[in-house]
């Protein structure tokens, strides 16, 4: 009753605009999509999409390639970016300090693992080391963002010494510098167990071949722990699997000569492979046998 007849007539004759969920019908009203104009517009759209792909896709490949090679450098402490194989040796390759431990602390759904070392007195090297076992890195949940994070999770899990350890059992650790002040290490792989899987990406804008390499780092078995080859050794033969410098002195699998300090008094020019019993010594006016006997040792090899 409040609306007049003239207002009713105006409202009935008013044409409301079409809903916004019909964009194509709206486009047809102001774009001449017939004939040559239709082909020109579609050619522009296709050209823009292709041009974007030409510049964006190579950049994505390049970033992926550079990240995979940077991860290889970090895992091998700068020894290789995956373009060359690692030497077939028992040398333990540790990742860059803090790489895997920081990654676990930031993204793993488990309490923060803590590593510690012990020594008999403040003026002596550390003689034992271990880390807490707060969860299995292979089965625990992870708060990952991208496939790049997944690569880091996989390789750190393969380097972890806690593989095969019972729940709550301490994770064994190795020494970085003969029981020095460096923190205990619970991630590492022997050089002979490291593998690089390289995938060459063929793209016309990659003029330099190495820019188109995606590297996947694999560790066949960790350097230490229940899943390692060293775990089945004894103090009499463990030095054949790992270099003596990697053990803490009183580790149950530490070489016997390290545990008792048999070669710590050798007056040598140089140690070979950081083995205290494999040295270069000056034996002028004497012999290898006499040199060893002077230190209550037996000379097993001489060169």
Coordinates of C-alpha atoms in Angstrom, one line a residue:
X1 CA 0.0 0.0 0.0
X2 CA 3.0 2.3 0.4
X3 CA 4.1 1.8 -3.3
X4 CA 2.4 3.8 -5.9
X5 CA 1.2 2.4 -9.2
X6 CA 3.9 4.4 -11.2
X7 CA 6.6 2.9 -9.0
X8 CA 5.2 -0.6 -9.5
X9 CA 5.3 -0.1 -13.3
X10 CA 8.9 1.2 -13.1
X11 CA 10.0 -1.8 -11.1
X12 CA 8.3 -4.3 -13.4
X13 CA 10.0 -2.8 -16.5
X14 CA 13.5 -2.5 -14.9
X15 CA 16.0 -5.1 -16.3
X16 CA 18.4 -6.3 -13.6
X17 CA 22.0 -7.2 -14.6
X18 CA 22.8 -10.8 -15.1
X19 CA 24.4 -12.7 -12.2
X20 CA 28.2 -12.5 -11.9
X21 CA 28.4 -16.3 -12.1
X22 CA 27.9 -16.1 -15.9
X23 CA 31.2 -14.4 -16.9
X24 CA 31.4 -15.7 -20.5
X25 CA 27.9 -14.3 -21.3
X26 CA 29.1 -11.0 -20.0
X27 CA 32.3 -11.1 -22.0
X28 CA 30.3 -11.7 -25.2
X29 CA 28.4 -8.5 -24.7
X30 CA 31.5 -6.3 -24.9
X31 CA 34.1 -8.4 -26.8
X32 CA 33.6 -9.1 -30.5
X33 CA 34.4 -12.8 -30.4
X34 CA 33.3 -13.5 -33.9
X35 CA 35.6 -13.9 -36.9
X36 CA 39.2 -12.7 -36.8
X37 CA 38.9 -11.0 -33.4
X38 CA 38.2 -14.4 -31.8
X39 CA 41.4 -15.9 -33.1
X40 CA 43.4 -12.8 -32.1
X41 CA 42.2 -13.0 -28.5
X42 CA 42.8 -16.7 -28.2
X43 CA 46.3 -16.3 -29.7
X44 CA 47.1 -13.7 -27.2
X45 CA 45.9 -15.9 -24.3
X46 CA 47.9 -18.9 -25.5
X47 CA 51.0 -16.8 -26.2
X48 CA 51.0 -15.3 -22.6
X49 CA 50.6 -18.8 -21.1
X50 CA 53.4 -20.3 -23.1
X51 CA 55.7 -17.3 -22.4
X52 CA 55.0 -17.6 -18.7
X53 CA 55.8 -21.4 -18.9
X54 CA 59.0 -20.7 -20.8
X55 CA 60.4 -18.5 -18.0
X56 CA 58.7 -20.0 -14.9
X57 CA 59.3 -23.7 -15.6
X58 CA 63.1 -23.5 -16.2
X59 CA 63.4 -21.4 -13.0
X60 CA 61.5 -24.1 -11.1
X61 CA 63.8 -26.8 -12.4
X62 CA 66.9 -24.7 -11.7
X63 CA 65.8 -24.0 -8.1
X64 CA 65.1 -27.7 -7.6
X65 CA 68.4 -28.7 -9.0
X66 CA 70.4 -26.2 -7.0
X67 CA 68.6 -27.2 -3.8
X68 CA 69.3 -30.9 -4.4
X69 CA 73.0 -30.2 -5.0
X70 CA 73.2 -27.9 -2.0
X71 CA 71.7 -30.7 0.2
X72 CA 74.4 -33.0 -1.1
X73 CA 77.1 -30.5 -0.2
X74 CA 75.6 -30.2 3.3
X75 CA 75.3 -33.9 3.9
X76 CA 78.9 -34.5 2.8
X77 CA 80.3 -31.5 4.6
X78 CA 81.2 -29.9 1.3
X79 CA 83.0 -32.8 -0.2
X80 CA 80.7 -33.4 -3.2
X81 CA 77.6 -31.9 -4.7
X82 CA 76.6 -35.2 -6.3
X83 CA 78.4 -34.7 -9.6
X84 CA 81.2 -37.0 -8.5
X85 CA 81.1 -40.2 -6.4
X86 CA 82.6 -40.5 -2.9
X87 CA 85.8 -42.6 -2.4
X88 CA 85.5 -46.2 -1.3
X89 CA 86.8 -45.7 2.2
X90 CA 85.7 -46.2 5.8
X91 CA 85.9 -42.5 6.5
X92 CA 82.8 -41.3 8.3
X93 CA 81.1 -38.4 6.6
X94 CA 79.1 -36.2 9.0
X95 CA 76.6 -33.7 7.7
X96 CA 77.3 -30.0 8.3
X97 CA 77.0 -29.4 12.1
X98 CA 73.5 -28.9 13.2
X99 CA 71.9 -29.7 9.8
X100 CA 69.9 -32.9 10.7
X101 CA 69.5 -32.1 14.4
X102 CA 68.1 -28.7 13.7
X103 CA 65.7 -30.2 11.1
X104 CA 64.5 -32.8 13.6
X105 CA 63.9 -30.1 16.3
X106 CA 62.0 -27.9 13.9
X107 CA 59.8 -30.4 12.0
X108 CA 59.6 -33.7 13.9
X109 CA 56.6 -34.4 16.1
X110 CA 58.6 -35.6 19.1
X111 CA 60.5 -34.2 22.0
X112 CA 63.8 -32.6 21.2
X113 CA 66.7 -35.1 21.3
X114 CA 69.7 -34.2 23.5
X115 CA 73.3 -35.3 23.1
X116 CA 75.9 -35.4 25.9
X117 CA 79.4 -36.5 26.6
X118 CA 81.3 -37.4 29.7
X119 CA 85.0 -37.4 30.8
X120 CA 86.9 -38.3 33.9
X121 CA 88.3 -34.8 34.5
X122 CA 88.2 -31.4 33.0
X123 CA 91.7 -31.7 31.6
X124 CA 91.0 -34.9 29.7
X125 CA 89.2 -35.7 26.5
X126 CA 85.6 -37.0 26.6
X127 CA 85.5 -40.7 27.0
X128 CA 81.8 -41.5 26.4
X129 CA 79.0 -40.0 24.4
X130 CA 75.3 -40.7 23.7
X131 CA 72.0 -39.1 22.6
X132 CA 68.5 -39.4 23.9
X133 CA 66.0 -41.5 21.9
X134 CA 62.8 -39.6 21.8
X135 CA 61.2 -41.3 18.8
X136 CA 61.9 -43.2 15.5
X137 CA 62.7 -40.7 12.8
X138 CA 61.4 -43.2 10.2
X139 CA 57.9 -43.5 11.6
X140 CA 57.3 -40.3 13.6
X141 CA 55.1 -37.6 12.2
X142 CA 56.6 -34.6 10.4
X143 CA 55.3 -31.1 9.8
X144 CA 56.7 -30.8 6.3
X145 CA 55.9 -28.0 3.8
X146 CA 57.2 -29.3 0.4
X147 CA 58.9 -32.1 -1.4
X148 CA 62.2 -30.4 -0.8
X149 CA 61.6 -30.9 3.0
X150 CA 60.8 -34.5 2.2
X151 CA 64.3 -35.0 0.7
X152 CA 65.9 -33.6 3.9
X153 CA 63.7 -35.8 6.1
X154 CA 64.6 -39.0 4.1
X155 CA 68.4 -38.5 4.1
X156 CA 68.5 -37.5 7.8
X157 CA 66.5 -40.6 8.7
X158 CA 69.0 -42.7 6.7
X159 CA 72.0 -41.1 8.5
X160 CA 70.5 -41.5 12.0
X161 CA 72.4 -43.9 14.3
X162 CA 69.2 -44.8 16.2
X163 CA 67.8 -47.1 13.5
X164 CA 67.0 -50.5 15.1
X165 CA 67.3 -49.2 18.6
X166 CA 64.6 -50.2 21.1
X167 CA 62.2 -47.5 22.3
X168 CA 63.8 -45.5 25.1
X169 CA 67.3 -46.9 24.5
X170 CA 70.0 -44.3 24.1
X171 CA 71.2 -43.6 20.6
X172 CA 74.9 -44.3 20.3
X173 CA 77.2 -41.5 19.2
X174 CA 80.6 -41.0 17.6
X175 CA 83.2 -38.5 18.2
X176 CA 84.1 -35.9 15.7
X177 CA 87.6 -35.2 16.9
X178 CA 89.0 -37.9 19.2
X179 CA 86.9 -37.0 22.2
X180 CA 87.4 -33.3 21.8
X181 CA 85.0 -30.5 22.6
X182 CA 82.8 -31.1 19.5
X183 CA 79.3 -32.3 20.4
X184 CA 78.6 -36.1 20.0
X185 CA 77.4 -37.0 16.5
X186 CA 74.3 -39.2 15.9
X187 CA 74.1 -38.6 12.1
X188 CA 76.7 -39.9 9.7
X189 CA 77.5 -42.3 6.9
X190 CA 80.7 -44.0 5.7
X191 CA 82.0 -42.7 2.4
X192 CA 81.7 -46.2 0.9
X193 CA 78.0 -46.3 1.8
X194 CA 77.0 -43.0 0.3
X195 CA 75.3 -43.0 -3.1
X196 CA 74.3 -40.3 -5.5
X197 CA 71.4 -40.8 -7.9
X198 CA 71.6 -38.1 -10.6
X199 CA 68.8 -37.2 -12.9
X200 CA 69.6 -35.1 -15.9
X201 CA 66.8 -32.7 -16.8
X202 CA 66.8 -31.8 -20.6
X203 CA 65.7 -28.3 -21.2
X204 CA 66.7 -26.0 -24.0
X205 CA 67.5 -23.0 -21.7
X206 CA 69.9 -25.0 -19.6
X207 CA 73.1 -24.2 -21.6
X208 CA 75.3 -25.6 -18.8
X209 CA 74.6 -29.3 -18.3
X210 CA 75.3 -29.3 -14.6
X211 CA 72.5 -26.8 -13.9
X212 CA 70.1 -29.5 -15.0
X213 CA 71.1 -32.2 -12.6
X214 CA 68.8 -33.3 -9.8
X215 CA 70.7 -35.2 -7.1
X216 CA 69.3 -37.7 -4.7
X217 CA 71.6 -38.6 -1.7
X218 CA 71.3 -42.1 -0.3
X219 CA 73.0 -43.7 2.7
X220 CA 72.9 -47.5 2.4
X221 CA 73.5 -47.9 6.2
X222 CA 74.4 -45.5 9.0
X223 CA 78.0 -45.4 10.2
X224 CA 77.1 -46.5 13.7
X225 CA 74.3 -47.9 15.7
X226 CA 72.3 -51.2 15.6
X227 CA 71.7 -51.0 11.8
X228 CA 75.4 -50.4 11.0
X229 CA 78.1 -52.8 10.0
X230 CA 80.2 -51.6 13.0
X231 CA 77.6 -52.9 15.5
X232 CA 78.7 -56.5 14.9
X233 CA 82.4 -55.8 15.6
X234 CA 84.4 -56.1 18.8
X235 CA 87.3 -54.0 20.2
X236 CA 89.7 -56.4 18.4
X237 CA 88.4 -55.7 14.8
X238 CA 86.3 -52.5 14.9
X239 CA 89.1 -50.4 13.5
X240 CA 88.7 -52.2 10.2
X241 CA 85.2 -50.8 9.9
X242 CA 85.6 -47.3 11.4
X243 CA 88.7 -45.2 11.9
X244 CA 89.8 -45.2 15.6
X245 CA 89.4 -41.4 15.8
X246 CA 85.6 -41.8 15.5
X247 CA 85.2 -43.7 18.7
X248 CA 85.0 -42.4 22.2
X249 CA 87.7 -44.1 24.3
X250 CA 85.4 -46.2 26.5
X251 CA 82.8 -47.0 24.0
X252 CA 82.1 -50.8 24.1
X253 CA 83.2 -51.1 20.4
X254 CA 86.2 -48.8 20.6
X255 CA 89.4 -50.5 19.4
X256 CA 91.3 -52.0 22.3
X257 CA 94.4 -50.0 21.6
X258 CA 92.3 -46.8 22.0
X259 CA 90.7 -48.0 25.2
X260 CA 94.0 -48.7 26.9
X261 CA 95.9 -45.8 25.2
X262 CA 98.5 -48.2 24.0
X263 CA 99.8 -45.9 21.3
X264 CA 99.2 -42.6 22.9
X265 CA 102.9 -42.2 23.8
X266 CA 104.3 -42.9 20.4
X267 CA 106.7 -40.1 19.3
X268 CA 105.7 -39.9 15.6
X269 CA 106.0 -37.3 12.9
X270 CA 102.5 -38.0 11.6
X271 CA 99.5 -40.2 12.2
X272 CA 98.0 -42.0 9.2
X273 CA 94.2 -41.9 9.1
X274 CA 94.1 -40.5 12.6
X275 CA 95.1 -44.0 13.8
X276 CA 97.3 -43.6 16.9
X277 CA 99.0 -46.9 16.1
X278 CA 99.7 -46.3 12.4
X279 CA 102.3 -43.6 12.3
X280 CA 105.2 -42.2 10.4
X281 CA 108.2 -42.1 12.8
X282 CA 111.9 -41.3 12.6
X283 CA 113.9 -44.5 13.1
X284 CA 117.3 -43.2 12.2
X285 CA 120.0 -45.4 13.8
X286 CA 117.4 -47.9 14.9
X287 CA 114.7 -50.2 13.5
X288 CA 110.9 -50.5 13.5
X289 CA 111.2 -53.4 15.9
X290 CA 113.4 -51.5 18.4
X291 CA 111.1 -48.4 18.1
X292 CA 108.0 -50.4 19.0
X293 CA 109.7 -52.3 21.8
X294 CA 110.8 -49.0 23.4
X295 CA 107.1 -48.3 23.8
X296 CA 106.2 -51.8 24.9
X297 CA 104.5 -52.5 21.6
X298 CA 105.0 -55.1 18.8
X299 CA 105.6 -53.9 15.3
X300 CA 103.2 -55.8 13.0
X301 CA 103.9 -53.9 9.7
X302 CA 106.7 -51.7 8.5
X303 CA 107.1 -49.8 5.2

